[in-house]
Amino acid sequence: MPELLAAADEILEYPMVDRDPIDTWTHGNTTLLGDAAHPMYPNGSNGASQAILDARTLVFHLATAPTVPAALEAYEADRRPATTALVLSNRWQGPEQVMVLARERAPDGFAHIHDVIPPDELTEIATGYKKAAGFLPADLNERASLTPTVFSGVLP
């Protein structure tokens, strides 16, 4: 790595950044989703996963609410608190936590991550992140579907 850096003509740094959560995403009949609504550190495929959750929730509310404004209000009420919590927790938690712990515990390096962080602790970190990000498998499997019920025209 030192040789690679020494041979480079130019070194650019792109820090991982996020933005403070905003108070509202919706203005009139326009709303934000994904990174436009909640830029966050790109850990654990946050950009893609949170945008998918946003889009899925927005479509559900557009299909089930009586009006567009009501749908947008319900979408924001569902998603903004969750993404705000994730943005804030990513500043001290998340996959980066493993790298910080490894550096603190073994500043001179290590042969295997389990020499530094026991498997149970790694599992606990991963589970906490999945829960905060909204994709803990057990939670996903137990939550209600976001597919609206459509009347088929046939009565039971």
mmCIF file of C-alpha atoms in Angstrom, residues 46-152:
data_model
loop_
_atom_site.group_PDB
_atom_site.id
_atom_site.type_symbol
_atom_site.label_atom_id
_atom_site.label_comp_id
_atom_site.label_asym_id
_atom_site.label_seq_id
_atom_site.Cartn_x
_atom_site.Cartn_y
_atom_site.Cartn_z
ATOM 1 C CA ASN A 46 -28.050 1.464 3.328
ATOM 2 C CA GLY A 47 -28.693 3.522 0.213
ATOM 3 C CA ALA A 48 -30.335 0.712 -1.697
ATOM 4 C CA SER A 49 -32.125 -0.974 1.188
ATOM 5 C CA GLN A 50 -33.587 2.202 2.670
ATOM 6 C CA ALA A 51 -34.697 3.492 -0.754
ATOM 7 C CA ILE A 52 -36.449 0.167 -1.392
ATOM 8 C CA LEU A 53 -38.186 0.332 1.989
ATOM 9 C CA ASP A 54 -39.195 3.941 1.279
ATOM 10 C CA ALA A 55 -40.550 3.140 -2.180
ATOM 11 C CA ARG A 56 -42.432 0.093 -0.975
ATOM 12 C CA THR A 57 -44.021 2.037 1.871
ATOM 13 C CA LEU A 58 -44.879 5.003 -0.369
ATOM 14 C CA VAL A 59 -46.549 2.779 -2.970
ATOM 15 C CA PHE A 60 -48.547 1.004 -0.277
ATOM 16 C CA HIS A 61 -49.880 4.281 1.104
ATOM 17 C CA LEU A 62 -50.617 5.681 -2.362
ATOM 18 C CA ALA A 63 -52.629 2.528 -3.089
ATOM 19 C CA THR A 64 -54.553 2.529 0.202
ATOM 20 C CA ALA A 65 -54.995 6.120 1.379
ATOM 21 C CA PRO A 66 -58.089 8.094 0.400
ATOM 22 C CA THR A 67 -56.054 10.998 -0.998
ATOM 23 C CA VAL A 68 -52.513 11.721 -2.168
ATOM 24 C CA PRO A 69 -51.855 14.137 0.727
ATOM 25 C CA ALA A 70 -53.039 11.491 3.210
ATOM 26 C CA ALA A 71 -50.794 8.899 1.549
ATOM 27 C CA LEU A 72 -47.758 11.164 1.700
ATOM 28 C CA GLU A 73 -48.429 11.995 5.334
ATOM 29 C CA ALA A 74 -48.758 8.300 6.243
ATOM 30 C CA TYR A 75 -45.591 7.406 4.293
ATOM 31 C CA GLU A 76 -43.572 10.069 6.062
ATOM 32 C CA ALA A 77 -45.020 9.081 9.448
ATOM 33 C CA ASP A 78 -43.942 5.480 8.827
ATOM 34 C CA ARG A 79 -40.487 6.046 7.394
ATOM 35 C CA ARG A 80 -39.056 9.313 8.751
ATOM 36 C CA PRO A 81 -38.702 8.186 12.398
ATOM 37 C CA ALA A 82 -37.056 4.915 11.328
ATOM 38 C CA THR A 83 -34.561 6.546 8.990
ATOM 39 C CA THR A 84 -33.814 9.348 11.462
ATOM 40 C CA ALA A 85 -32.934 6.733 14.075
ATOM 41 C CA LEU A 86 -30.746 4.879 11.567
ATOM 42 C CA VAL A 87 -28.878 8.007 10.451
ATOM 43 C CA LEU A 88 -28.136 8.890 14.066
ATOM 44 C CA SER A 89 -27.195 5.368 15.139
ATOM 45 C CA ASN A 90 -24.853 4.922 12.171
ATOM 46 C CA ARG A 91 -22.698 7.655 13.625
ATOM 47 C CA TRP A 92 -21.665 5.379 16.479
ATOM 48 C CA GLN A 93 -22.881 1.916 15.535
ATOM 49 C CA GLY A 94 -23.079 -0.255 12.447
ATOM 50 C CA PRO A 95 -20.511 -2.296 10.543
ATOM 51 C CA GLU A 96 -17.843 0.351 11.140
ATOM 52 C CA GLN A 97 -18.012 -0.566 14.808
ATOM 53 C CA VAL A 98 -16.165 -3.824 14.057
ATOM 54 C CA MET A 99 -13.259 -1.974 12.462
ATOM 55 C CA VAL A 100 -13.058 0.491 15.354
ATOM 56 C CA LEU A 101 -13.056 -2.311 17.929
ATOM 57 C CA ALA A 102 -10.406 -4.276 16.025
ATOM 58 C CA ARG A 103 -8.139 -1.251 15.827
ATOM 59 C CA GLU A 104 -8.596 -0.431 19.512
ATOM 60 C CA ARG A 105 -8.032 -4.002 20.674
ATOM 61 C CA ALA A 106 -5.205 -4.934 18.308
ATOM 62 C CA PRO A 107 -3.393 -1.778 17.168
ATOM 63 C CA ASP A 108 -0.465 -3.883 15.890
ATOM 64 C CA GLY A 109 -2.671 -6.181 13.813
ATOM 65 C CA PHE A 110 -4.057 -9.674 14.207
ATOM 66 C CA ALA A 111 -4.248 -12.980 12.369
ATOM 67 C CA HIS A 112 -7.997 -13.608 12.627
ATOM 68 C CA ILE A 113 -10.888 -11.339 13.609
ATOM 69 C CA HIS A 114 -12.006 -13.869 16.246
ATOM 70 C CA ASP A 115 -8.684 -13.295 18.023
ATOM 71 C CA VAL A 116 -9.866 -9.727 18.613
ATOM 72 C CA ILE A 117 -13.668 -9.895 18.655
ATOM 73 C CA PRO A 118 -15.387 -13.112 19.764
ATOM 74 C CA PRO A 119 -17.996 -14.585 17.378
ATOM 75 C CA ASP A 120 -20.834 -13.884 19.833
ATOM 76 C CA GLU A 121 -19.892 -10.205 19.968
ATOM 77 C CA LEU A 122 -19.730 -10.006 16.152
ATOM 78 C CA THR A 123 -23.178 -11.602 15.952
ATOM 79 C CA GLU A 124 -24.517 -9.116 18.502
ATOM 80 C CA ILE A 125 -23.131 -6.175 16.490
ATOM 81 C CA ALA A 126 -24.581 -7.517 13.228
ATOM 82 C CA THR A 127 -27.976 -8.210 14.805
ATOM 83 C CA GLY A 128 -28.142 -4.741 16.337
ATOM 84 C CA TYR A 129 -27.351 -3.170 12.982
ATOM 85 C CA LYS A 130 -29.933 -5.274 11.124
ATOM 86 C CA LYS A 131 -32.558 -4.324 13.685
ATOM 87 C CA ALA A 132 -31.729 -0.615 13.448
ATOM 88 C CA ALA A 133 -31.701 -0.724 9.638
ATOM 89 C CA GLY A 134 -35.062 -2.495 9.461
ATOM 90 C CA PHE A 135 -33.907 -5.721 7.896
ATOM 91 C CA LEU A 136 -33.670 -8.156 10.752
ATOM 92 C CA PRO A 137 -35.078 -11.342 9.143
ATOM 93 C CA ALA A 138 -37.361 -12.232 12.065
ATOM 94 C CA ASP A 139 -38.886 -8.742 12.087
ATOM 95 C CA LEU A 140 -39.343 -8.765 8.312
ATOM 96 C CA ASN A 141 -41.023 -12.166 8.395
ATOM 97 C CA GLU A 142 -43.423 -11.165 11.172
ATOM 98 C CA ARG A 143 -44.550 -7.771 9.896
ATOM 99 C CA ALA A 144 -47.722 -7.269 7.938
ATOM 100 C CA SER A 145 -47.514 -7.298 4.168
ATOM 101 C CA LEU A 146 -47.431 -3.991 2.330
ATOM 102 C CA THR A 147 -49.500 -5.476 -0.491
ATOM 103 C CA PRO A 148 -52.928 -3.875 -0.390
ATOM 104 C CA THR A 149 -55.925 -6.151 -0.527
ATOM 105 C CA VAL A 150 -57.753 -5.728 -3.798
ATOM 106 C CA PHE A 151 -61.405 -6.692 -4.214
ATOM 107 C CA SER A 152 -61.506 -9.387 -6.883
#
